[in-house]
Amino acid sequence: MTLEQFFKENPKVAIGFSGGVDSSYLLFAGLRYGADVHGYYVNAAFQPQFEFEEAKKLAKLIGAKMTVLEIDVLGNDEVLANPPERCYVCKLAIFGSLVKQAKADGYPLIVDGTNASDDASDRPGMKALEEMSVRSPLRECELTKDDVRRLSKEAGLFTWDKPSYACLATRIPTGRRITGELLQCVEKAEDALFALGFSDFRVRVYNDAARLQFPQNQMQIALEKKEEIIMTIKPHFPIVLLDMEGR
């Protein structure tokens, strides 16, 4: 099956839209193939502000409909407890709200941007999507991450080379309670590193420290900018550690 065939067979589709590479291309493809597609962006404490801004920018650029759903993940104690199955529980809550709103808006089919490169065994959230009958057209059409990036570049989408960005909750080790304050510290620390020119990195919480993970090709620059990095992270974490293995 091709994406064109998918959207011909399913001409009215709601898309869980994050503004990332995959869901952005899926939204574009739906419009390209003449479907009535509607993007639903979940605005929650686990998503950084820049993701929200880029999602709005992409939707405006391609002329797509976009609805913003405000979800209070910090009000879900089961999620905040941060158990090993947190992603599953969180996905149920987030997509549960999305499915309910989309169906109320007249969209019977809900899809997400999971692609053929995504490993189901490493993504407990995919189990939640399956239980809610959320389909993944990119995966069904056997489009890998590299395929989606290539097609996005050909389509002129600025998201084509955007690094993958997992939600902020993934920065906090399993078993440690998630708080709004801790999420803000992570987001501000990552914003500071973005401002220094770094990309595709992670600021992970390690006890009271920030454990910085840079790609290997940025490690030397990180060492050269050590003092600047410490100065920008210190307001948010008392201890700054560099993971020498990188990402």
Coordinates of C-alpha atoms in Angstrom, one line a residue:
M1 CA 0.0 0.0 0.0
T2 CA 1.1 3.6 -0.7
L3 CA 0.2 6.7 1.2
E4 CA -1.9 7.8 -1.7
Q5 CA -3.9 4.6 -1.6
F6 CA -4.3 4.9 2.2
F7 CA -5.8 8.4 2.0
K8 CA -8.0 7.4 -1.0
E9 CA -9.4 4.6 1.1
N10 CA -9.6 6.8 4.2
P11 CA -10.5 10.3 3.0
K12 CA -11.3 11.8 6.5
V13 CA -8.5 11.4 9.0
A14 CA -7.5 12.9 12.3
I15 CA -3.7 12.9 12.9
G16 CA -1.9 13.0 16.2
F17 CA 0.3 15.8 15.2
S18 CA 3.5 16.6 17.2
G19 CA 5.3 18.8 14.7
G20 CA 8.0 16.2 14.3
V21 CA 9.4 14.7 11.1
D22 CA 6.9 11.9 10.8
S23 CA 3.5 13.5 11.7
S24 CA 4.4 16.6 9.8
Y25 CA 5.0 14.6 6.6
L26 CA 1.8 12.6 7.2
L27 CA -0.2 15.8 7.5
F28 CA 1.3 17.1 4.3
A29 CA 0.7 13.8 2.5
G30 CA -2.9 13.7 3.5
L31 CA -3.5 17.2 2.0
R32 CA -1.5 16.3 -1.1
Y33 CA -3.7 13.3 -1.8
G34 CA -6.9 15.2 -1.3
A35 CA -8.0 13.9 2.1
D36 CA -9.8 15.9 4.8
V37 CA -7.0 15.7 7.4
H38 CA -7.0 17.5 10.7
G39 CA -4.0 17.7 13.0
Y40 CA -4.5 17.5 16.8
Y41 CA -1.6 18.8 18.9
V42 CA -1.5 17.8 22.5
N43 CA -0.1 20.7 24.6
A44 CA 1.0 19.2 27.9
A45 CA 3.8 19.7 30.4
F46 CA 5.8 16.9 28.8
Q47 CA 6.1 18.9 25.5
P48 CA 8.6 21.8 25.3
Q49 CA 7.4 25.2 24.0
F50 CA 9.6 25.1 20.9
E51 CA 7.8 21.9 19.7
F52 CA 4.4 23.7 19.9
E53 CA 5.8 26.7 18.0
E54 CA 7.2 24.5 15.2
A55 CA 4.0 22.6 15.0
K56 CA 2.0 25.8 14.5
K57 CA 4.5 27.0 11.9
L58 CA 4.4 23.8 9.9
A59 CA 0.5 23.6 9.9
K60 CA 0.3 27.2 8.8
L61 CA 3.0 26.7 6.1
I62 CA 1.0 23.8 4.4
G63 CA -2.4 25.2 5.2
A64 CA -3.5 22.4 7.5
K65 CA -6.2 22.4 10.1
M66 CA -4.7 22.2 13.6
T67 CA -6.5 21.9 16.9
V68 CA -4.6 22.3 20.2
L69 CA -5.7 20.1 23.1
E70 CA -4.7 21.1 26.6
I71 CA -4.0 18.0 28.6
D72 CA -3.1 18.1 32.3
V73 CA -0.7 15.2 32.6
L74 CA 0.5 16.6 35.9
G75 CA -2.9 15.8 37.3
N76 CA -2.5 12.1 36.6
D77 CA -0.9 10.6 39.6
E78 CA -0.3 7.2 37.9
V79 CA 1.8 9.0 35.2
L80 CA 3.7 11.2 37.8
A81 CA 4.7 8.1 39.8
N82 CA 6.8 7.3 36.7
P83 CA 6.5 3.5 36.6
P84 CA 8.2 1.4 33.9
E85 CA 4.9 1.4 32.0
R86 CA 4.6 5.2 32.2
C87 CA 4.6 5.7 28.5
Y88 CA 1.8 3.3 28.1
V89 CA -0.3 5.0 30.8
C90 CA 0.5 8.5 29.4
K91 CA -0.3 7.5 25.8
L92 CA -3.7 6.1 26.9
A93 CA -4.5 9.4 28.6
I94 CA -3.3 11.7 25.8
F95 CA -4.7 9.7 22.9
G96 CA -7.8 9.0 24.8
S97 CA -8.6 12.7 24.9
L98 CA -7.5 13.1 21.3
V99 CA -9.7 10.2 20.0
K100 CA -12.7 11.6 21.9
Q101 CA -12.3 15.1 20.5
A102 CA -11.6 13.9 17.0
K103 CA -14.6 11.7 16.9
A104 CA -16.8 14.5 18.2
D105 CA -15.4 16.6 15.4
G106 CA -16.5 14.0 12.9
Y107 CA -13.3 12.2 12.3
P108 CA -13.8 8.4 12.7
L109 CA -10.2 7.4 12.0
I110 CA -7.3 8.5 14.1
V111 CA -3.7 7.9 13.0
D112 CA -0.2 8.7 14.3
G113 CA 3.3 9.1 12.8
T114 CA 4.8 5.8 13.8
N115 CA 7.1 4.7 11.0
A116 CA 8.5 1.4 9.8
S117 CA 11.8 2.0 11.6
D118 CA 10.1 2.3 15.1
D119 CA 10.6 -0.8 17.2
A120 CA 7.4 -1.8 18.8
S121 CA 9.2 -3.8 21.5
D122 CA 10.9 -0.6 22.6
R123 CA 7.8 1.6 22.6
P124 CA 5.2 0.6 25.2
G125 CA 3.1 3.5 24.0
M126 CA 2.5 1.7 20.7
K127 CA 0.5 -1.0 22.7
A128 CA -1.8 1.8 23.9
L129 CA -2.4 3.0 20.4
E130 CA -3.2 -0.5 19.2
E131 CA -5.8 -0.8 22.0
M132 CA -7.4 2.4 20.9
S133 CA -7.4 1.3 17.2
V134 CA -5.1 4.2 16.2
R135 CA -3.5 3.3 12.9
S136 CA 0.0 4.2 11.7
P137 CA 0.0 4.8 7.9
L138 CA 3.8 5.3 7.6
R139 CA 4.3 1.9 9.2
E140 CA 1.6 0.2 7.2
C141 CA 3.1 1.6 4.0
E142 CA 6.6 0.4 5.1
L143 CA 8.1 3.9 5.1
T144 CA 11.2 4.1 7.3
K145 CA 12.6 7.2 9.0
D146 CA 15.1 7.7 6.2
D147 CA 12.2 7.5 3.7
V148 CA 10.2 10.1 5.5
R149 CA 13.1 12.5 5.7
R150 CA 13.9 12.1 2.0
L151 CA 10.2 12.6 1.1
S152 CA 10.0 15.6 3.4
K153 CA 13.0 17.2 1.9
E154 CA 11.6 16.7 -1.6
A155 CA 8.4 18.3 -0.4
G156 CA 10.2 21.3 0.9
L157 CA 9.2 20.8 4.6
F158 CA 11.6 22.4 7.0
T159 CA 11.1 19.4 9.4
W160 CA 13.0 17.0 7.0
D161 CA 16.2 17.1 9.0
K162 CA 14.7 17.9 12.5
P163 CA 16.3 15.7 15.2
S164 CA 14.0 13.2 16.9
Y165 CA 12.8 14.6 20.2
A166 CA 11.3 12.4 22.9
C167 CA 9.1 14.0 25.5
L168 CA 10.6 15.7 28.5
A169 CA 9.4 12.9 30.9
T170 CA 12.0 10.5 29.3
R171 CA 14.8 12.6 30.9
I172 CA 13.7 11.5 34.3
P173 CA 14.7 8.0 35.5
T174 CA 11.9 5.4 36.0
G175 CA 10.8 5.3 39.6
R176 CA 11.6 8.9 40.3
R177 CA 8.5 11.0 40.7
I178 CA 7.9 13.6 38.0
T179 CA 7.1 17.1 39.0
G180 CA 6.4 20.3 37.1
E181 CA 9.4 22.0 38.6
L182 CA 11.7 19.2 37.5
L183 CA 10.3 19.2 33.9
Q184 CA 10.9 23.0 33.8
C185 CA 14.5 22.6 34.9
V186 CA 15.1 20.1 32.1
E187 CA 13.4 22.3 29.5
K188 CA 15.3 25.4 30.5
A189 CA 18.6 23.6 30.6
E190 CA 17.9 22.2 27.1
D191 CA 16.9 25.6 25.8
A192 CA 20.2 27.0 27.1
L193 CA 22.1 24.4 25.2
F194 CA 20.1 25.1 22.0
A195 CA 21.1 28.7 22.4
L196 CA 24.7 27.7 22.5
G197 CA 24.3 26.0 19.1
F198 CA 24.0 22.4 20.1
S199 CA 21.4 20.0 18.7
D200 CA 20.2 16.4 19.1
F201 CA 21.4 16.2 22.7
R202 CA 19.7 15.2 26.0
V203 CA 19.7 16.7 29.5
R204 CA 19.0 13.7 31.7
V205 CA 18.3 13.9 35.4
Y206 CA 20.8 12.0 37.6
N207 CA 20.0 12.5 41.3
D208 CA 20.5 16.2 41.7
A209 CA 22.7 16.5 38.6
A210 CA 22.1 17.2 34.9
R211 CA 23.8 14.5 32.8
L212 CA 24.5 15.9 29.4
Q213 CA 24.5 13.6 26.4
F214 CA 25.8 15.0 23.1
P215 CA 26.2 13.3 19.8
Q216 CA 29.8 12.2 19.2
N217 CA 30.3 14.9 16.5
Q218 CA 29.5 17.6 19.1
M219 CA 31.6 16.2 21.9
Q220 CA 34.7 18.2 21.2
I221 CA 32.8 21.4 20.9
A222 CA 31.1 20.6 24.2
L223 CA 34.5 20.2 25.9
E224 CA 35.7 23.5 24.4
K225 CA 32.6 25.3 25.7
K226 CA 32.7 23.6 29.1
E227 CA 32.7 26.8 31.1
E228 CA 29.8 28.3 29.1
I229 CA 27.8 25.1 29.4
I230 CA 28.3 25.0 33.2
M231 CA 27.3 28.6 33.6
T232 CA 24.1 28.2 31.6
I233 CA 23.0 24.9 33.3
K234 CA 23.9 25.8 36.9
P235 CA 20.8 28.0 37.4
H236 CA 18.7 24.9 36.9
F237 CA 20.9 22.0 38.3
P238 CA 23.6 22.4 41.0
I239 CA 25.8 19.7 39.4
V240 CA 26.6 19.3 35.7
L241 CA 27.9 16.0 34.4
L242 CA 29.1 15.1 30.8
D243 CA 28.4 11.6 29.6
M244 CA 31.5 10.7 27.7
E245 CA 29.8 7.9 25.8
G246 CA 27.4 10.5 24.3
R247 CA 24.2 9.6 22.5

